[in-house]
PDB file of C-alpha atoms in Angstrom:
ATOM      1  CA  UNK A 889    -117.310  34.251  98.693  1.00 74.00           C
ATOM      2  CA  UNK A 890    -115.309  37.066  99.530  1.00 73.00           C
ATOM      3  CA  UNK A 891    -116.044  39.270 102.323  1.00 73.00           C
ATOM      4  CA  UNK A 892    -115.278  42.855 102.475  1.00 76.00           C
ATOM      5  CA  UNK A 893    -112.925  44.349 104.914  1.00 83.00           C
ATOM      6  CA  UNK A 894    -114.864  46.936 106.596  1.00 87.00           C
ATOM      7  CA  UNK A 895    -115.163  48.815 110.393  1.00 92.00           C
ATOM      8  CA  UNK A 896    -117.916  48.730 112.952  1.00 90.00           C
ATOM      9  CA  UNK A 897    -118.232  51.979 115.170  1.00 93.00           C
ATOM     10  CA  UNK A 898    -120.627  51.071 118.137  1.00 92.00           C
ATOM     11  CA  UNK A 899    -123.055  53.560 119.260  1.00 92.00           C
ATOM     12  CA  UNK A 900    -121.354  54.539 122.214  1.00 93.00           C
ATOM     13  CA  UNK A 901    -118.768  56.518 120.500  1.00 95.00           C
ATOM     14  CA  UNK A 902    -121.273  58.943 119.246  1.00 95.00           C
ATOM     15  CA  UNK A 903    -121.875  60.550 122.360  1.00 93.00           C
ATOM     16  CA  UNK A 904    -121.676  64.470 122.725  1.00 93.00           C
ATOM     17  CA  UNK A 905    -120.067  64.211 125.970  1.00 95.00           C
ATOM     18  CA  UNK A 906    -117.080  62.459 124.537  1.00 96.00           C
ATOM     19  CA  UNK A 907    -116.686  65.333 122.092  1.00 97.00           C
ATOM     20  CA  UNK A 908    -116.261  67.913 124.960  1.00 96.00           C
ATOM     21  CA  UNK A 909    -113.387  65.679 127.014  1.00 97.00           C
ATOM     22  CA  UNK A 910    -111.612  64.837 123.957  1.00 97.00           C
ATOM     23  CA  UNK A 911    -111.164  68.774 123.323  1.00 97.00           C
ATOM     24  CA  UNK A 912    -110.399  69.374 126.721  1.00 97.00           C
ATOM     25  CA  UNK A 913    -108.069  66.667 127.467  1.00 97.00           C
ATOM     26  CA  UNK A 914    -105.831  66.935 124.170  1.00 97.00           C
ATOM     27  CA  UNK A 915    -106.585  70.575 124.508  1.00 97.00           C
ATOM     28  CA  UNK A 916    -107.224  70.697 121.132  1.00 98.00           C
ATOM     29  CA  UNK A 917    -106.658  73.247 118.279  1.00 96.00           C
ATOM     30  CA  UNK A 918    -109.225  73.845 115.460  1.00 94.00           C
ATOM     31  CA  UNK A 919    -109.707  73.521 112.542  1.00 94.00           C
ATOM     32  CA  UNK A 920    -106.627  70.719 112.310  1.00 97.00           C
ATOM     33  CA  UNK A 921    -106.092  67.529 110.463  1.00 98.00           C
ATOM     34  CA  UNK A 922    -105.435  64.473 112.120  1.00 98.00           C
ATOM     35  CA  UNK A 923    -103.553  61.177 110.785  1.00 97.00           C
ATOM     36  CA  UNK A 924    -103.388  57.477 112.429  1.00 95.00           C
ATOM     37  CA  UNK A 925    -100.659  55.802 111.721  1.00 91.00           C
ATOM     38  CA  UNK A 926     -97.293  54.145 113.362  1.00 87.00           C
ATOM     39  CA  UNK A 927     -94.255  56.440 112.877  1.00 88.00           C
ATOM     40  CA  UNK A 928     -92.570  54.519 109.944  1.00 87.00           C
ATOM     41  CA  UNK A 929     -90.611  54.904 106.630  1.00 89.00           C
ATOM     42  CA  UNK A 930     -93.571  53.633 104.640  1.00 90.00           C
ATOM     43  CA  UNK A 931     -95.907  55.487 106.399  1.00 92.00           C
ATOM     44  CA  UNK A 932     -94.559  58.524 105.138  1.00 95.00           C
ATOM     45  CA  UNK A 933     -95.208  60.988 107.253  1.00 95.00           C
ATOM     46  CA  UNK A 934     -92.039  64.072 106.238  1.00 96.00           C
ATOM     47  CA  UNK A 935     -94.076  64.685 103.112  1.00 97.00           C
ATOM     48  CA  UNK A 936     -96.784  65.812 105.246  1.00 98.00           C
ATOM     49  CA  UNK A 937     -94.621  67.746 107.292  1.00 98.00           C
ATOM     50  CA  UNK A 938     -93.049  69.238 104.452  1.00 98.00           C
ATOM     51  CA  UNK A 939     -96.369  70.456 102.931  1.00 98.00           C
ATOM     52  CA  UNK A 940     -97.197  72.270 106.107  1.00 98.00           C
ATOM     53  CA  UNK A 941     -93.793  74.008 105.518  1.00 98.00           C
ATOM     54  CA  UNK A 942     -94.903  75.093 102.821  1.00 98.00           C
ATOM     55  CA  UNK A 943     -97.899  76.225 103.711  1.00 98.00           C
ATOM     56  CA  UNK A 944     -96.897  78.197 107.107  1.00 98.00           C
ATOM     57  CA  UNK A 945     -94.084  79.571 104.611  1.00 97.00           C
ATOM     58  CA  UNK A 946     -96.827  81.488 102.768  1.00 97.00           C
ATOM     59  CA  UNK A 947     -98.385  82.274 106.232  1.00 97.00           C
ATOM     60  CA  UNK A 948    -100.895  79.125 106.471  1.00 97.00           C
ATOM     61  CA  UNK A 949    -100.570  77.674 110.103  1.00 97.00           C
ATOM     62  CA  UNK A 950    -102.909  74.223 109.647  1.00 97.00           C
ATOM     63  CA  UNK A 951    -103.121  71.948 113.167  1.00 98.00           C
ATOM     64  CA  UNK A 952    -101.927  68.723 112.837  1.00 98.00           C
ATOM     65  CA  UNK A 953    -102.706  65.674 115.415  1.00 98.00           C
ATOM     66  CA  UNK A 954    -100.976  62.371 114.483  1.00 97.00           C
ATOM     67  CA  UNK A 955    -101.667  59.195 116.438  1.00 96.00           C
ATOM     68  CA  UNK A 956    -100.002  56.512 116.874  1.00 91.00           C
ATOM     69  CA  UNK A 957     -96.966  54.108 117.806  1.00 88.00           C
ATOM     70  CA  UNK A 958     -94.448  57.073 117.658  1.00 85.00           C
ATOM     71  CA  UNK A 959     -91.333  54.055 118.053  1.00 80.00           C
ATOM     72  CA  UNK A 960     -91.244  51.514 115.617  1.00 72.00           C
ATOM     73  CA  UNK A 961     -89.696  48.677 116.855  1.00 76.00           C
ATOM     74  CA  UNK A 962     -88.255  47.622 113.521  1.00 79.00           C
ATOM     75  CA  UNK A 963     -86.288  50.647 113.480  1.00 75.00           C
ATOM     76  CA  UNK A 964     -85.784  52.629 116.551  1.00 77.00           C
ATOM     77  CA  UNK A 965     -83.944  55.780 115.277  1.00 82.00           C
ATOM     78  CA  UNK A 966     -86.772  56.702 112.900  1.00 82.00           C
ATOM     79  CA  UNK A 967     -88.483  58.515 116.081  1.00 86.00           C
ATOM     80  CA  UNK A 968     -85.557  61.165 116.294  1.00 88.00           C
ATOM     81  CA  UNK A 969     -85.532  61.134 112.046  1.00 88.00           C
ATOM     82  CA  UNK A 970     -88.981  62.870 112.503  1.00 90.00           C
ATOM     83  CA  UNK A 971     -88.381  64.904 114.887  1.00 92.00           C
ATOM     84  CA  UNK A 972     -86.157  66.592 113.421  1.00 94.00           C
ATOM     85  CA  UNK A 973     -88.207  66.552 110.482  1.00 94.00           C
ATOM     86  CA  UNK A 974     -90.442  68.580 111.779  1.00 96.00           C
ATOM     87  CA  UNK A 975     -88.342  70.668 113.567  1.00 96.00           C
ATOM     88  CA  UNK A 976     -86.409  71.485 109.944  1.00 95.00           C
ATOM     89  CA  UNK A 977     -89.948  72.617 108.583  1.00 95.00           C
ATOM     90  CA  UNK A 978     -90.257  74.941 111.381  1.00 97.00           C
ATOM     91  CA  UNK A 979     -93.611  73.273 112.173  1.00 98.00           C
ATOM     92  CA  UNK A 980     -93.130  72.217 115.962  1.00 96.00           C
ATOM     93  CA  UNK A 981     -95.676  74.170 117.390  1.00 96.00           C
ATOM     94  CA  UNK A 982     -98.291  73.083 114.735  1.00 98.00           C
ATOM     95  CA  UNK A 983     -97.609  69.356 115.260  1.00 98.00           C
ATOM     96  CA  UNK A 984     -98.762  67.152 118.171  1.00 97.00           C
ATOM     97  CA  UNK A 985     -98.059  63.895 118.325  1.00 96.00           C
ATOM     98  CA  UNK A 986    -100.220  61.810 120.540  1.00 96.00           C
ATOM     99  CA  UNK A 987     -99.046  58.582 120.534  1.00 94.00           C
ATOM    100  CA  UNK A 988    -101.034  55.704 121.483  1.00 94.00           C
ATOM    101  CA  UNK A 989    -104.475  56.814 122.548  1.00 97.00           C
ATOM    102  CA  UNK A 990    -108.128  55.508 123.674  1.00 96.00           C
ATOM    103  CA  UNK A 991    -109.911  53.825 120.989  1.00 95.00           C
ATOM    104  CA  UNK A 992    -112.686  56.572 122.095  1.00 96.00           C
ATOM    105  CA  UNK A 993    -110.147  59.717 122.169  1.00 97.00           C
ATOM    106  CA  UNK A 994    -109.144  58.468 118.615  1.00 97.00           C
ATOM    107  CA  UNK A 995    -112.874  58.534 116.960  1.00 97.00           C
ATOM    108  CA  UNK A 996    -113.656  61.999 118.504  1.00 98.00           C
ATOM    109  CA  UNK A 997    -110.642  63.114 116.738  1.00 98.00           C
ATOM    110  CA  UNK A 998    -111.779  61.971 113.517  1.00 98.00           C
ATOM    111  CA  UNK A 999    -114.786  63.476 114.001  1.00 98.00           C
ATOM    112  CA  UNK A1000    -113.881  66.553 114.860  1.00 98.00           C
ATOM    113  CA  UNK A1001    -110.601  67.244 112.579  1.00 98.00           C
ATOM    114  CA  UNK A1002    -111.664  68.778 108.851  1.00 97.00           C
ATOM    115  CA  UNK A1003    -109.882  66.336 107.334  1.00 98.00           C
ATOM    116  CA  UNK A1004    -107.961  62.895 107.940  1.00 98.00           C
ATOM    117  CA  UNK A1005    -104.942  62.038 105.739  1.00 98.00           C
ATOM    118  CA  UNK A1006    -103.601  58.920 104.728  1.00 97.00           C
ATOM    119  CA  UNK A1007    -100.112  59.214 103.245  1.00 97.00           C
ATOM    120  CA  UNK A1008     -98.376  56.256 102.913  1.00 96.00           C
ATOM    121  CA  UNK A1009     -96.302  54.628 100.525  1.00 95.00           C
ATOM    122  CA  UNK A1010     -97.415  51.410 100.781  1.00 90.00           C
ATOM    123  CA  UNK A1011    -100.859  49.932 102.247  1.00 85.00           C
ATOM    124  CA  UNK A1012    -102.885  47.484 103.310  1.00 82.00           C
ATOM    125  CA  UNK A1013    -106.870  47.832 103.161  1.00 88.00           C
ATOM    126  CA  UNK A1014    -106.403  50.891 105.368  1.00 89.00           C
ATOM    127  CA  UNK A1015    -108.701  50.917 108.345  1.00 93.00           C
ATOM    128  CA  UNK A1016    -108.294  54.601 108.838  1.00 94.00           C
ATOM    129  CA  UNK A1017    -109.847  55.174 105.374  1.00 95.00           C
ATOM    130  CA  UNK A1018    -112.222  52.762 106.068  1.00 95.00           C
ATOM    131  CA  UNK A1019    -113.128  55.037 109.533  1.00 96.00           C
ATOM    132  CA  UNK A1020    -112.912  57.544 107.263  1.00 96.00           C
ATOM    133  CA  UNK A1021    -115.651  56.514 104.742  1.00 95.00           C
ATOM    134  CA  UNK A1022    -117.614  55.333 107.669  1.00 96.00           C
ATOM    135  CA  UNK A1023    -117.630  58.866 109.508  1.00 97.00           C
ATOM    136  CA  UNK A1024    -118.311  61.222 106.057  1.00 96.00           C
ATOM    137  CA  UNK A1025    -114.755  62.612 106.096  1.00 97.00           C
ATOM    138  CA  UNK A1026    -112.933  64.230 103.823  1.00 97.00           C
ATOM    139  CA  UNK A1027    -109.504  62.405 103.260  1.00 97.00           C
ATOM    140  CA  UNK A1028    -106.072  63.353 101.468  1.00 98.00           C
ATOM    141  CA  UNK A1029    -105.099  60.131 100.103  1.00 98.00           C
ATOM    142  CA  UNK A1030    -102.137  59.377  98.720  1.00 97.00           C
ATOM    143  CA  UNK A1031    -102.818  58.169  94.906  1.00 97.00           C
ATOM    144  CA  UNK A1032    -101.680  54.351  94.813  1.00 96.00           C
ATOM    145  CA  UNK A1033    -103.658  51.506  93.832  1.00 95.00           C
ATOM    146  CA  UNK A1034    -104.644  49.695  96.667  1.00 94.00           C
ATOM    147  CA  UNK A1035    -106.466  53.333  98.011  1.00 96.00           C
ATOM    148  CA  UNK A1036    -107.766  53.807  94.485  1.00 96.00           C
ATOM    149  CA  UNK A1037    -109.340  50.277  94.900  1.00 94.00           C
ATOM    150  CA  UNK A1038    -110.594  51.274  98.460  1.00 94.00           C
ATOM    151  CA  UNK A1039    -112.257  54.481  97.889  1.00 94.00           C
ATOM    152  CA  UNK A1040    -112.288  55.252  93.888  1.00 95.00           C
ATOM    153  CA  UNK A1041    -114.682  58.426  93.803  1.00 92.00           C
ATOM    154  CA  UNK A1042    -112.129  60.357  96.606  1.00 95.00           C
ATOM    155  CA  UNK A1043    -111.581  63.725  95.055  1.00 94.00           C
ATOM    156  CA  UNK A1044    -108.383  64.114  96.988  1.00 97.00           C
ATOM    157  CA  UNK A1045    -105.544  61.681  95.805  1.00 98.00           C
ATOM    158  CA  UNK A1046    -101.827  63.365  95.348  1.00 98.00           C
ATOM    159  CA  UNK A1047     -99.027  62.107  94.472  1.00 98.00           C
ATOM    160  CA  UNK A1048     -97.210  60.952  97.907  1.00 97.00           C
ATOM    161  CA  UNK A1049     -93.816  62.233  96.504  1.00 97.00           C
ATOM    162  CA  UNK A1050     -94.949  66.039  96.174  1.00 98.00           C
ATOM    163  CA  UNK A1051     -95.114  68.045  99.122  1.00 98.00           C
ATOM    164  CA  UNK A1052     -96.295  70.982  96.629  1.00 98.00           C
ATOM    165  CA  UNK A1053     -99.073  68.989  95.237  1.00 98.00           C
ATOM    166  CA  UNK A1054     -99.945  67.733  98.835  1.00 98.00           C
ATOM    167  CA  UNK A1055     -99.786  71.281 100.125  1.00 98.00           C
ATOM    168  CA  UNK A1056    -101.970  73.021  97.054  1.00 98.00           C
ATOM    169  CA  UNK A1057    -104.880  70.420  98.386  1.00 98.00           C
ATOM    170  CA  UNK A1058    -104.429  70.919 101.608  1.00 98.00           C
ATOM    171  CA  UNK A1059    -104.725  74.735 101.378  1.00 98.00           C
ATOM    172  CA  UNK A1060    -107.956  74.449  99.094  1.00 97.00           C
ATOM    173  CA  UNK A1061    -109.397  72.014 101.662  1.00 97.00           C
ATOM    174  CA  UNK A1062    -109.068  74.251 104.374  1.00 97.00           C
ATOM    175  CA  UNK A1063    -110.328  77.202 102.704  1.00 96.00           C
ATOM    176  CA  UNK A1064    -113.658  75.277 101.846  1.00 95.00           C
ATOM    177  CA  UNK A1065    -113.847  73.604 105.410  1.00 94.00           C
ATOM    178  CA  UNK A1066    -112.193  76.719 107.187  1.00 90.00           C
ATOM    179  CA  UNK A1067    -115.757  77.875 109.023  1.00 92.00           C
ATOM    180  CA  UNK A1068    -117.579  74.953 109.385  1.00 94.00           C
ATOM    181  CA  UNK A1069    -118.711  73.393 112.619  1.00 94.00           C
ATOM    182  CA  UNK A1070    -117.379  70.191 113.260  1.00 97.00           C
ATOM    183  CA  UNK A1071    -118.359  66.941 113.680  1.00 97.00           C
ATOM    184  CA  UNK A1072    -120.375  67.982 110.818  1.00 96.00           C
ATOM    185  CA  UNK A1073    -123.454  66.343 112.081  1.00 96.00           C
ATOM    186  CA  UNK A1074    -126.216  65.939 108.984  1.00 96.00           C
ATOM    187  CA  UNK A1075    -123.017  64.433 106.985  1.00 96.00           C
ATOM    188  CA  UNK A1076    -121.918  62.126 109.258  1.00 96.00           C
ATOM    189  CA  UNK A1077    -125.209  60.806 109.845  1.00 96.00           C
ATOM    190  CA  UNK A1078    -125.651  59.734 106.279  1.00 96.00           C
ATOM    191  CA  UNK A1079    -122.759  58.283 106.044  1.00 95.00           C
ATOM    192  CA  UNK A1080    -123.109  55.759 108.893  1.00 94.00           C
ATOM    193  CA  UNK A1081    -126.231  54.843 107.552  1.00 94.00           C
ATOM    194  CA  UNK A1082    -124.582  54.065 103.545  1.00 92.00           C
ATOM    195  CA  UNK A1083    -121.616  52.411 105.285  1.00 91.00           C
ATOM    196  CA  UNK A1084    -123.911  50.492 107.372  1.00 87.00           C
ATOM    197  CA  UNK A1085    -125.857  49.353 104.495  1.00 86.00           C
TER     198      UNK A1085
END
């Protein structure tokens, strides 16, 4: 028998009232995209940062909320690397990196960013696209096989080596997402209920 990896989100998460602190307390900046992951090499966060570059270089400022160990204890210099990544981009005021965060704060953040991304290099069976799948978001995945296995119908695979690519998605994303409400409610709702299933 083999038993698929999957998440459980208890009810308690889904509460409006967590919505309104998690805004408040981050102070948060909509519409943004959010990604969940430890700061490391394989994890590859610059190409993100380089795609929003790009994008405020043609005068697209896009949020972005990463969460997350930002020291990986494997290599402790890699903090500073990205900082000055995204300094060199020009994208510090458009970045905000959270750290480690409440379980609770981190699902309200998925909920209410347009988009989640999911960039790496390398992967596991990703929870965050898992959480994802669960919650009816749209995720930028990064096209290698282990996320192809995970979620094959995602329409939004790029190459993880193209910050041009990467930013051309994120651009059209955000143009079809750019006035909705979010958590988008009616979506969400059927997608619990399919994951659950």
């Amino acid at each position: 028998i083999v038993m698929p990896f999957a998440v459980y989100l208890r009810k308690a998460l889904f509460v409006d009232e967590l919505i309104t602190q998690t805004v408040s307390k981050y102070k948060l900046m909509r519409p943004f995209l959010v990604i969940s992951n430890l700061f490391a090499v394989t994890k590859n966060h610059k190409i993100v940062f380089e795609a929003l570059g790009r994008l405020k270089d043609s005068g697209l400022v896009i949020n972005l909320y990463c969460t997350g160990n930002i020291v990986d204890e494997r290599d402790f210099g890699f903090a500073n690397e990205i900082l000055k990544h995204i300094s060199l981009n020009g994208i510090s005021g458009q970045v905000h990196l959270l750290g480690l965060i409440p379980r609770e704060d981190q699902i309200s953040i998925y909920r209410l960013s347009m988009a989640m991304i999911q960039p790496s290099l390398s992967e596991g069976w990703s929870t965050c696209v898992e959480e994802a799948k669960h919650l009816g978001k749209d995720m930028l995945l990064s096209d290698i096989d282990v996320h192809r296995e995970q979620w094959p119908n995602n329409p939004w695979f790029f190459n993880p080596k193209d910050s041009m690519e990467l930013s051309k998605k994120i651009e059209i994303l955000f143009n079809l997402n750019r006035y909705k409400e979010f958590p988008e409610l009616k979506r969400e709702n059927s997608a619990r209920a399919k994951y659950k299933n």
